[in-house]
Amino acid sequence: MDLFITMLGTAASVPTAARGTSATLIARGGRRLLIDCGEGTQRQLLRSGLGLVDVDAILLTHLHGDHYLGLPGLLKTYSLRGRERPLPIVGPRGLGDLLGRLRPVIGRTPFAVEVVHTDGGTVWEDQAVVVEAFPTRHSVASVGYALVEDARPGAFDVATARALGVPEGPLFGVLQRGGEVELPGGGRVRPDQVLGPARAGRRAVVAGDTEPCDTTAAVARGASVLVHEASFQNEESARARDTHHSTAAEAGALARRAGVGLLVLTHLSPRCAPRELRREAEAEFPRVHVPRDFDQIEIPFPERGEPLVHRTRDGRVARADRAGAEAAATVVTHDL
Amino acid sequence: MDLFITMLGTAASVPTAARGTSATLIARGGRRLLIDCGEGTQRQLLRSGLGLVDVDAILLTHLHGDHYLGLPGLLKTYSLRGRERPLPIVGPRGLGDLLGRLRPVIGRTPFAVEVVHTDGGTVWEDQAVVVEAFPTRHSVASVGYALVEDARPGAFDVATARALGVPEGPLFGVLQRGGEVELPGGGRVRPDQVLGPARAGRRAVVAGDTEPCDTTAAVARGASVLVHEASFQNEESARARDTHHSTAAEAGALARRAGVGLLVLTHLSPRCAPRELRREAEAEFPRVHVPRDFDQIEIPFPERGEPLVHRTRDGRVARADRAGAEAAATVVTHDL
């Protein structure tokens, strides 16, 4: 099942010509979760090539304007399009008050807006996947979000199944899904006889605005991708602490502790050159990507390889090709 | 003095990948007036190449979200930048209530926000120019705005001035500005002896969302540029009436009645191909421009020629060159 993270807005606090304010889309199969919704997010969706998709839920990391000012416009547009499916909006305490204040601006919506307050815990569930909120450390109440897939059954050993007398056909599928089968000629085969060890699901973490914190490291342990803010460089580390943000190096150190597959930096200030942020993060951790808006990170199942970065230009996504991977890089970047 | 209109957002109701929601910047000399402020306007300014300029006033044509949802973000960004100069925000009744509701979202601003309600009349003045609001006809209280320059003194006739014994130097300037002078050798020269007839100032009109209405035609009489909405094509004229909008043909007919220099269509729906809108408007009036976002319309003094359209790509403005004008066109379009 495909799993993509699309960086819809990577600017810190205020937009630039090249970067919108915070918004990240996680798409798994047909499900789409929008994490944060800075001003202009509806248009970033359109520009990304994904289109203005009906997201399944909106998850806010905290209630600063650069993370939610795109909500009224997005909700109004959904209204104009006649969306009827309820829209859960998850966020820290205060979210209900905020949406109440915005309600006269948003107007009536033909769909229900379901406000979900969280300071941690399961906030969304789908087939074999959950999203867990976890507390982070910012200047206001804040959470990060981790998408966590269930472990999958182990690889199916066809040769052994045949040797045990299982006929090819529906019984293969029952065993693959973890069921026990009765053979046509009598006798039973248990799934552990034909399945390898359970395989890890995927895990992707979007931390939001936060100081480096232990909880993030714990939740991101073994994640394929950690999207972490890097609002400052080393030379402004004191300011990072004052404002409850992180430096690129701190994000790198945290990614190293957590042993993630790929660190994606976001909440980028125009004061910091991307290459400098990358350099400082890479001093701590080797697998760093400093995205442009609309970059997509594809997360394959762990046994299929490392995350791939698909770079974009003018909203057209170039699907990265593993064969085109740069030597010795776990990050594949393709420019159109 | 330079006078430019920059089309920052030309989409109707909802943005598209190529078009932001409503926003138009009028820049005259160093003064900048923002008419409407749809979601993402601050970023459109950045992308336009103008930069996130400190506008002198914001003029709202009406209080629909696609015309004001960019206000909170823009005001927050001005706050972050430490703007101190008061910011007048002009609009129809209800504006004060709206800004009151948005205040908790906007937060404290280090500059005063001066709310000015209008249903018509002078709303802004500067040296030799005023902006007049005028009532339009939409589904909610609505106004358009006309920038109107004072008439300028006539052309200075150097030969006559010399013949009358005026020495070259400061006395030339006094006469040019309309003053009477005493000659060094005695005698007086009146300005009407050396100045041609007064020359018209420029006039630019942005009508906002509206049905075609007589007031717009009256105010736009003789304007260099009329920016008028064209939300629908002929085939949907009934819907235009129901929703209190205009068709491209109606905008064209109105431009013909008013005798404007150039009609610029805006509030464009993705349902209508720009070439079709242009064709339908041109059936009524020959000088029509259907802009892309970031197009700039330069308005020279009337005796210097017709308005020029500078087209842009990726936010880089190509200054149109009169020498490059397309044959028989009063609209000069240059693609980079």
XYZ file of C-alpha atoms in Angstrom:
672
model
C 0.000 0.000 0.000
C 1.440 3.324 -1.057
C 2.485 5.787 1.632
C 3.521 9.311 0.706
C 4.296 12.463 2.625
C 3.879 15.652 0.580
C 5.474 18.832 1.889
C 2.806 21.416 1.105
C 4.276 24.248 3.134
C 7.767 24.384 4.617
C 8.176 28.027 5.660
C 8.567 29.184 9.233
C 6.028 31.759 10.469
C 5.628 33.703 7.238
C 5.531 32.513 3.652
C 8.167 33.272 1.055
C 7.836 33.322 -2.705
C 8.976 29.707 -2.768
C 7.525 28.323 0.454
C 4.044 28.320 1.954
C 3.371 28.217 5.685
C 3.062 24.893 7.451
C 1.126 22.060 5.873
C 2.020 18.406 5.345
C -0.120 15.788 3.696
C 0.208 12.114 4.551
C -1.471 9.849 2.014
C -1.767 6.116 2.593
C -3.738 4.204 0.029
C -6.816 6.336 -0.543
C -6.653 8.021 2.865
C -5.350 11.568 3.198
C -4.449 13.304 6.439
C -3.511 16.965 6.488
C -1.151 17.944 9.270
C -1.386 21.693 9.877
C -3.084 24.057 7.492
C -1.250 27.363 7.047
C -2.662 30.146 4.908
C -2.883 29.083 1.286
C -2.919 25.329 1.925
C -5.885 24.744 -0.384
C -3.931 26.331 -3.173
C -0.762 24.415 -2.319
C -2.778 21.228 -2.744
C -3.832 22.424 -6.182
C -0.300 23.442 -7.105
C 1.164 20.180 -5.831
C -0.586 18.177 -8.492
C -2.538 16.234 -5.865
C -5.561 18.442 -6.381
C -7.871 19.790 -3.721
C -8.507 16.397 -2.210
C -11.176 15.717 0.411
C -8.928 14.959 3.330
C -10.058 12.420 5.898
C -8.932 14.514 8.850
C -6.978 17.643 9.688
C -4.463 17.338 12.490
C -3.119 20.557 13.991
C 0.138 20.465 15.912
C -0.590 23.750 17.733
C -2.679 26.856 17.403
C -0.351 29.423 15.899
C -1.689 31.268 12.869
C 0.932 30.004 10.448
C -0.377 26.504 11.166
C -4.127 27.102 10.915
C -4.960 30.248 8.894
C -5.712 28.151 5.835
C -8.607 26.413 7.602
C -11.397 28.921 6.868
C -10.653 29.002 3.150
C -10.302 25.235 2.878
C -13.544 24.631 4.767
C -15.385 27.232 2.671
C -14.150 25.587 -0.496
C -15.254 22.173 0.740
C -18.656 23.762 1.429
C -18.853 25.222 -2.066
C -18.069 21.802 -3.464
C -20.831 20.254 -1.405
C -18.708 18.020 0.785
C -21.010 16.077 3.085
C -18.653 13.698 4.825
C -17.861 14.809 8.381
C -14.427 16.337 8.826
C -12.573 15.600 12.050
C -10.212 18.388 13.077
C -7.793 17.320 15.778
C -5.631 19.621 17.844
C -4.576 20.745 21.289
C -7.000 22.307 23.765
C -8.296 25.639 22.561
C -9.116 24.263 19.123
C -12.850 24.270 19.807
C -12.719 27.905 20.933
C -10.709 28.843 17.861
C -13.130 27.168 15.483
C -16.006 28.829 17.340
C -14.426 32.236 16.754
C -13.844 31.401 13.097
C -17.333 29.991 12.564
C -18.882 33.311 11.410
C -16.028 33.609 8.923
C -16.333 29.999 7.762
C -20.100 30.133 7.587
C -22.378 27.131 7.532
C -20.775 23.942 6.281
C -22.894 21.179 4.751
C -20.617 18.710 6.543
C -20.105 18.280 10.264
C -16.842 19.552 11.714
C -15.856 17.207 14.498
C -13.520 18.864 16.959
C -11.187 16.449 18.715
C -8.979 17.795 21.489
C -5.826 15.874 22.212
C -2.746 16.088 24.354
C -1.666 12.612 23.295
C -3.160 9.238 22.368
C -4.875 7.681 19.377
C -6.625 10.306 17.278
C -7.380 8.417 14.064
C -7.694 4.809 12.997
C -8.025 3.013 9.731
C -7.424 -0.484 8.467
C -4.195 -1.685 10.072
C -3.014 1.832 10.906
C -3.430 4.391 13.670
C -2.319 7.962 14.183
C -1.001 8.689 17.647
C -0.642 12.192 18.999
C 2.232 12.809 21.394
C 3.093 15.848 23.503
C 5.878 18.098 22.278
C 7.431 21.227 23.818
C 6.577 24.567 22.263
C 5.489 28.000 23.515
C 1.843 26.919 23.479
C 0.115 23.562 23.892
C 1.494 21.358 21.135
C 1.529 17.812 19.869
C 3.227 15.821 17.163
C 1.628 13.008 15.175
C 2.876 9.530 14.359
C 1.292 7.334 11.744
C 1.908 3.761 12.855
C 1.048 0.686 10.811
C 0.354 -2.672 12.387
C 2.972 -5.331 11.891
C 2.257 -7.380 8.785
C 2.255 -11.195 8.585
C 5.595 -12.656 7.586
C 6.520 -13.627 4.050
C 4.624 -16.648 2.730
C 6.819 -19.620 1.995
C 5.219 -21.126 -1.089
C 7.592 -24.082 -1.331
C 6.904 -25.175 2.237
C 3.169 -24.758 1.772
C 3.299 -26.992 -1.290
C 5.457 -29.535 0.507
C 2.876 -29.642 3.315
C 0.258 -30.474 0.707
C -1.598 -27.167 0.572
C -3.202 -26.843 -2.889
C -2.640 -23.566 -4.701
C -5.735 -21.404 -4.494
C -7.873 -19.863 -1.762
C -6.141 -21.748 1.049
C -2.896 -19.930 0.220
C -4.679 -16.657 0.904
C -6.105 -17.863 4.217
C -2.613 -18.853 5.394
C -1.103 -15.585 4.119
C -3.637 -13.631 6.166
C -2.720 -15.604 9.271
C -5.498 -18.220 9.278
C -5.217 -21.956 9.863
C -6.442 -24.294 7.103
C -7.750 -27.846 6.846
C -6.322 -29.761 3.915
C -8.653 -31.468 1.410
C -6.976 -34.808 2.160
C -7.174 -34.290 5.935
C -4.675 -32.717 8.340
C -4.194 -29.046 9.278
C -1.564 -26.421 8.487
C -0.908 -23.552 10.885
C 0.209 -20.171 9.523
C 3.437 -20.200 11.556
C 4.447 -23.279 9.507
C 4.431 -21.309 6.232
C 4.945 -17.652 7.265
C 8.243 -15.998 8.112
C 8.522 -13.729 11.129
C 6.024 -10.850 11.301
C 7.267 -7.835 9.350
C 7.289 -4.369 10.794
C 4.728 -1.871 9.597
C 5.784 1.583 8.588
C 5.987 4.537 10.926
C 6.101 8.195 9.938
C 6.346 11.052 12.419
C 5.574 14.745 11.991
C 6.701 16.571 15.106
C 5.408 20.102 14.447
C 6.945 23.148 16.132
C 8.927 22.017 19.131
C 12.164 22.013 21.006
C 14.011 18.742 20.649
C 12.287 16.497 23.152
C 12.599 12.978 24.481
C 9.043 12.069 23.594
C 9.672 12.794 19.944
C 12.759 10.596 20.025
C 10.838 7.783 21.695
C 7.906 7.955 19.292
C 10.189 8.253 16.268
C 12.229 5.200 17.311
C 12.636 3.153 14.144
C 10.430 5.431 12.054
C 10.981 5.435 8.323
C 10.648 9.207 8.209
C 10.785 11.941 10.811
C 9.623 15.366 9.677
C 11.135 17.768 12.192
C 11.387 21.500 12.343
C 14.714 23.303 11.960
C 13.870 26.942 12.532
C 17.427 27.976 13.339
C 21.084 27.261 12.704
C 23.695 26.626 15.393
C 24.639 30.271 15.662
C 21.125 31.061 16.872
C 20.747 28.143 19.259
C 20.004 30.483 22.161
C 17.176 32.005 20.191
C 15.901 28.524 19.358
C 15.663 27.825 23.086
C 13.964 31.176 23.844
C 11.322 30.574 21.220
C 10.912 26.843 21.913
C 12.091 25.812 18.478
C 14.922 23.553 17.269
C 18.125 23.960 15.335
C 18.949 21.758 12.372
C 21.719 20.116 14.413
C 19.291 19.345 17.236
C 16.910 17.772 14.751
C 19.836 15.726 13.421
C 20.877 14.577 16.882
C 17.313 13.564 17.626
C 17.060 11.614 14.358
C 20.279 9.791 15.283
C 18.959 8.859 18.742
C 15.721 7.615 17.187
C 17.474 5.747 14.390
C 15.069 6.942 11.732
C 15.368 6.149 8.050
C 15.238 9.737 6.851
C 15.104 13.120 8.533
C 13.111 15.761 6.651
C 13.636 19.313 7.874
C 10.815 21.838 7.755
C 9.677 25.183 9.221
C 12.519 26.758 7.306
C 13.453 30.380 7.688
C 14.655 32.469 4.756
C 17.547 33.506 7.019
C 18.972 29.990 6.786
C 20.311 28.650 3.504
C 18.999 25.104 2.938
C 22.505 23.847 2.264
C 23.697 25.190 5.625
C 20.795 23.589 7.459
C 21.586 20.345 5.726
C 25.268 20.603 6.565
C 24.588 21.238 10.241
C 22.048 18.421 10.480
C 24.334 16.034 8.587
C 27.059 16.660 11.129
C 24.762 14.715 13.478
C 22.953 12.315 11.162
C 23.706 11.241 7.616
C 20.275 10.949 6.013
C 18.824 14.421 5.789
C 16.522 15.987 3.256
C 15.831 19.719 3.159
C 12.725 19.880 1.005
C 11.295 22.369 -1.364
C 7.548 22.826 -1.289
C 5.756 19.981 -3.079
C 8.540 17.460 -2.544
C 7.064 14.033 -1.921
C 8.612 11.398 0.287
C 7.634 7.879 -0.675
C 7.894 5.352 2.130
C 8.182 1.765 0.923
C 7.790 -1.193 3.254
C 11.091 -1.478 5.132
C 12.166 -4.670 3.355
C 11.709 -2.888 0.028
C 14.221 -0.170 0.689
C 14.765 3.316 2.024
C 12.413 6.280 1.671
C 12.624 8.023 -1.659
C 12.364 11.732 -2.210
C 10.570 12.908 -5.321
C 11.428 16.478 -6.068
C 9.099 18.624 -8.040
C 9.104 21.713 -10.142
C 6.081 23.895 -10.818
C 3.848 21.388 -9.142
C 4.707 18.509 -11.446
C 5.944 15.581 -9.478
C 8.713 13.516 -10.948
C 8.361 10.003 -9.684
C 11.826 9.053 -8.564
C 13.184 5.915 -10.051
C 15.248 3.685 -7.830
C 17.462 2.890 -10.804
C 18.279 6.569 -10.930
C 19.402 6.722 -7.325
C 22.503 8.742 -6.728
C 25.384 6.583 -5.671
C 25.737 6.096 -1.921
C 22.690 8.186 -1.236
C 19.619 6.889 0.526
C 17.850 10.023 -0.619
C 17.016 10.015 -4.281
C 16.444 13.478 -5.622
C 15.267 14.048 -9.149
C 14.896 17.425 -10.735
C 12.628 17.863 -13.693
C 4.470 59.520 -12.050
C 4.238 55.781 -12.535
C 0.865 54.116 -12.100
C 0.573 50.331 -12.120
C -2.163 47.846 -11.414
C -0.902 44.399 -10.466
C -3.334 41.513 -10.634
C -2.408 39.531 -7.528
C -5.394 37.202 -7.519
C -7.848 36.705 -10.355
C -9.796 33.575 -9.345
C -13.498 33.541 -8.553
C -14.479 32.185 -5.123
C -11.820 29.496 -4.851
C -8.196 29.481 -5.929
C -6.787 27.325 -8.688
C -3.220 26.182 -9.201
C -2.641 29.211 -11.426
C -4.868 31.837 -9.798
C -5.188 33.151 -6.267
C -8.405 34.578 -4.844
C -9.168 38.258 -5.241
C -6.449 40.838 -4.717
C -5.375 43.798 -6.822
C -2.583 46.215 -6.061
C -2.626 49.772 -7.334
C 0.761 51.473 -7.070
C 1.188 55.151 -7.862
C 4.603 56.575 -7.228
C 5.559 55.193 -3.826
C 1.975 54.665 -2.676
C 0.445 51.198 -2.676
C -3.227 50.403 -2.231
C -4.423 46.842 -1.922
C -7.937 46.223 -3.169
C -9.302 43.031 -1.627
C -7.151 40.521 0.164
C -8.071 36.915 -0.560
C -6.329 34.029 1.133
C -2.658 33.924 0.215
C -2.359 37.579 -0.810
C 0.811 38.095 1.229
C 2.416 35.288 -0.693
C 1.122 36.552 -4.017
C 2.886 39.842 -3.268
C 6.091 37.911 -2.674
C 5.643 35.839 -5.813
C 4.791 38.886 -7.910
C 8.256 40.302 -7.526
C 6.871 43.382 -5.763
C 7.756 41.942 -2.406
C 5.689 42.087 0.743
C 5.281 45.836 0.577
C 3.817 47.917 3.398
C 0.605 48.982 1.735
C -0.817 52.404 2.546
C -4.382 51.152 2.824
C -6.470 48.058 2.211
C -9.763 48.602 0.397
C -12.312 45.789 0.521
C -15.056 45.685 -2.077
C -17.285 43.425 0.038
C -17.094 40.975 2.880
C -17.008 37.583 1.228
C -14.242 35.265 2.373
C -12.506 35.020 -0.978
C -11.933 38.773 -0.732
C -10.694 39.060 2.860
C -9.337 35.743 4.172
C -5.778 36.912 3.532
C -6.119 39.748 6.041
C -5.198 37.865 9.240
C -2.008 36.454 7.766
C -0.971 39.743 6.188
C -1.580 41.669 9.402
C 0.291 39.067 11.450
C 3.232 39.272 9.092
C 3.237 43.061 9.296
C 3.255 42.644 13.093
C 6.191 40.250 12.975
C 8.053 42.759 10.830
C 7.361 45.508 13.351
C 5.219 47.735 11.178
C 4.248 50.803 13.175
C 2.478 52.966 10.636
C -1.303 52.876 11.041
C -3.116 50.790 8.454
C -6.485 52.032 7.227
C -8.808 49.224 6.169
C -11.775 50.465 4.191
C -14.893 48.494 3.400
C -18.663 48.263 3.543
C -20.580 48.195 6.816
C -19.858 45.075 8.803
C -16.104 45.451 8.368
C -15.610 46.564 11.961
C -17.535 43.556 13.247
C -15.553 41.245 11.010
C -12.208 42.614 12.186
C -13.449 42.374 15.770
C -14.178 38.687 15.288
C -10.805 38.133 13.667
C -8.911 40.092 16.313
C -8.168 37.066 18.549
C -6.799 35.321 15.467
C -4.779 38.331 14.328
C -3.500 39.077 17.824
C -2.050 42.365 18.950
C -0.630 44.520 16.176
C 2.057 47.108 16.914
C 0.297 49.373 14.420
C -3.193 50.818 14.629
C -5.813 49.318 12.355
C -8.134 52.122 11.313
C -11.505 50.796 10.228
C -13.265 52.990 7.690
C -16.817 52.104 6.694
C -17.994 53.325 3.335
C -20.965 53.054 1.039
C -19.490 55.655 -1.298
C -17.375 58.806 -1.213
C -13.737 59.729 -0.799
C -11.884 57.090 1.182
C -8.236 57.990 0.572
C -6.303 61.043 -0.525
C -2.764 61.753 -1.516
C -0.963 64.416 -3.483
C -3.153 65.236 -6.491
C -5.099 61.985 -6.261
C -8.118 60.610 -4.444
C -9.780 57.233 -4.207
C -13.545 57.319 -4.413
C -15.725 54.432 -3.326
C -18.960 53.913 -5.251
C -21.889 51.584 -4.618
C -22.133 48.447 -6.731
C -24.743 45.680 -6.811
C -23.845 42.337 -5.311
C -25.466 39.849 -2.939
C -24.078 41.714 0.068
C -23.147 45.349 0.690
C -20.508 46.166 -1.896
C -18.502 49.037 -3.344
C -16.046 49.613 -6.144
C -13.080 51.940 -6.011
C -11.891 54.573 -8.449
C -8.478 56.150 -8.281
C -8.846 59.643 -9.743
C -5.966 62.009 -10.381
C -6.437 65.766 -10.460
C -6.175 67.419 -13.851
C -2.592 68.524 -14.548
C -1.540 71.961 -15.813
C -1.302 72.178 -19.584
C 1.910 71.759 -21.568
C 4.403 74.602 -21.072
C 5.120 76.562 -24.233
C 8.816 77.353 -23.912
C 9.001 79.404 -27.097
C 6.172 81.706 -26.048
C 7.626 82.110 -22.567
C 10.968 83.147 -24.088
C 9.235 85.493 -26.506
C 7.462 87.110 -23.546
C 10.856 87.723 -21.941
C 10.758 85.077 -19.209
C 14.362 84.095 -18.374
C 15.106 80.386 -18.245
C 15.354 79.223 -14.636
C 13.088 79.228 -11.583
C 10.420 81.439 -13.186
C 9.782 78.699 -15.766
C 8.908 76.360 -12.914
C 6.560 78.861 -11.273
C 4.649 79.248 -14.522
C 4.595 75.485 -15.144
C 3.012 74.945 -11.745
C 0.325 77.527 -12.557
C 1.763 80.611 -10.824
C 2.045 84.150 -12.168
C 5.527 85.718 -12.393
C 6.978 89.201 -12.382
C 9.703 89.674 -14.977
C 13.133 91.051 -13.936
C 12.715 93.918 -16.385
C 9.168 94.672 -15.230
C 5.823 93.376 -16.487
C 3.939 90.200 -15.540
C 3.268 86.906 -17.270
C 0.175 84.866 -16.422
C 0.295 81.069 -16.659
C -2.541 80.927 -19.183
C -0.233 82.837 -21.580
C 2.306 80.010 -21.636
C 0.348 76.875 -20.708
C -1.817 74.789 -22.975
C -5.224 73.536 -21.827
C -5.263 71.566 -18.593
C -4.539 67.884 -19.175
C -6.677 65.124 -17.774
C -5.379 63.083 -14.863
C -5.593 59.343 -14.947
C -8.473 57.310 -13.684
C -8.477 53.624 -12.821
C -11.494 51.720 -11.586
C -11.730 48.387 -9.797
C -15.364 47.403 -9.550
C -15.216 44.272 -7.372
C -17.941 41.621 -7.452
C -21.054 43.119 -8.976
C -23.771 42.907 -11.539
C -23.237 45.356 -14.375
C -24.483 48.619 -12.939
C -24.991 52.198 -14.058
C -22.872 53.616 -11.266
C -19.870 51.656 -12.424
C -20.354 52.945 -15.958
C -20.666 56.524 -14.716
C -17.591 56.333 -12.495
C -15.564 54.550 -15.173
C -16.452 57.165 -17.819
C -13.161 57.976 -19.539
C -11.081 55.762 -17.236
C -7.800 54.452 -18.566
C -8.477 51.042 -17.074
C -11.565 49.308 -15.763
C -10.970 46.103 -13.839
C -14.310 44.325 -13.901
C -15.415 40.877 -12.911
C -16.472 38.290 -15.482
C -17.604 35.336 -13.428
C -19.682 33.778 -16.189
C -20.023 33.332 -19.937
C -23.155 34.118 -21.945
C -24.543 30.622 -21.589
C -24.775 31.126 -17.844
C -26.189 34.655 -17.889
C -29.193 33.581 -15.807
C -26.872 32.271 -13.165
C -24.904 35.519 -13.269
C -28.120 37.376 -12.456
C -29.080 34.969 -9.659
C -25.706 35.329 -7.999
C -25.345 39.073 -8.647
C -22.294 38.658 -10.826
C -21.500 39.667 -14.427
C -20.789 37.884 -17.679
C -17.788 38.794 -19.791
C -20.128 40.267 -22.418
C -21.822 42.447 -19.813
C -18.429 43.702 -18.660
C -17.597 44.447 -22.298
C -20.855 46.327 -22.867
C -20.225 48.365 -19.743
C -16.673 49.195 -20.853
C -18.068 50.351 -24.203
C -20.637 52.602 -22.528
C -17.950 54.075 -20.277
C -15.443 54.477 -23.102
C -12.539 53.139 -21.090
C -9.041 52.645 -22.426
C -8.732 49.005 -21.435
C -11.040 46.456 -19.843
C -9.329 43.933 -17.590
C -11.440 40.935 -16.660
C -11.068 39.273 -13.290
C -12.865 36.937 -10.845
C -12.322 34.191 -13.388
C -13.808 30.767 -12.993
C -11.962 27.627 -14.090
C -15.187 26.683 -15.914
C -14.567 29.505 -18.421
C -11.617 29.370 -20.792
C -9.866 32.766 -20.857
C -10.015 32.849 -24.653
C -13.793 32.382 -24.553
C -14.238 35.139 -21.996
C -12.111 37.379 -24.135
C -14.049 36.518 -27.270
C -17.398 37.226 -25.636
C -16.198 40.506 -24.139
C -14.579 41.550 -27.415
C -17.907 41.109 -29.169
C -18.915 44.195 -27.154
C -15.672 46.109 -26.763
C -12.370 45.791 -28.579
C -9.779 46.406 -25.886
C -9.939 43.502 -23.455
C -7.272 41.834 -21.401
C -7.848 38.545 -19.598
C -4.948 38.480 -17.174
C -2.917 35.810 -15.571
C -1.968 36.326 -11.962
C 0.909 38.807 -11.620
C 0.165 40.612 -14.870
C 0.836 44.316 -14.473
C -1.060 47.053 -16.251
C 0.944 50.218 -16.679
C -1.128 53.349 -17.117
C 0.743 56.198 -18.803
C -0.597 59.738 -18.864
C -3.281 59.776 -21.570
C -1.211 61.888 -23.973
C 1.587 59.321 -23.729
C -0.452 56.431 -25.021
C -2.637 53.509 -24.105
C -2.297 51.253 -21.076
C 0.337 48.567 -21.442
C 0.045 45.056 -20.140
C 3.190 43.445 -18.799
C 2.800 39.712 -18.589
C 4.829 37.713 -16.190
C 6.078 34.252 -15.632
C 7.086 32.791 -12.284
C 6.757 36.163 -10.686
C 9.326 37.859 -12.873
C 7.799 40.870 -14.546
C 8.809 41.596 -18.095
C 8.580 45.306 -18.618
C 6.730 45.680 -21.881
C 8.452 47.765 -24.453
C 6.292 49.972 -26.619
C 8.587 49.199 -29.538
C 7.582 45.576 -29.128
C 3.878 46.290 -29.296
C 1.925 43.846 -31.351
C 0.552 45.416 -34.511
C -2.912 46.945 -34.145
C -3.102 45.995 -30.476
C -3.464 48.499 -27.688
C -2.598 45.699 -25.321
C 1.053 44.787 -25.385
C 1.670 41.349 -24.034
C 5.170 40.070 -23.527
C 5.961 36.591 -22.400
C 9.289 35.860 -20.837
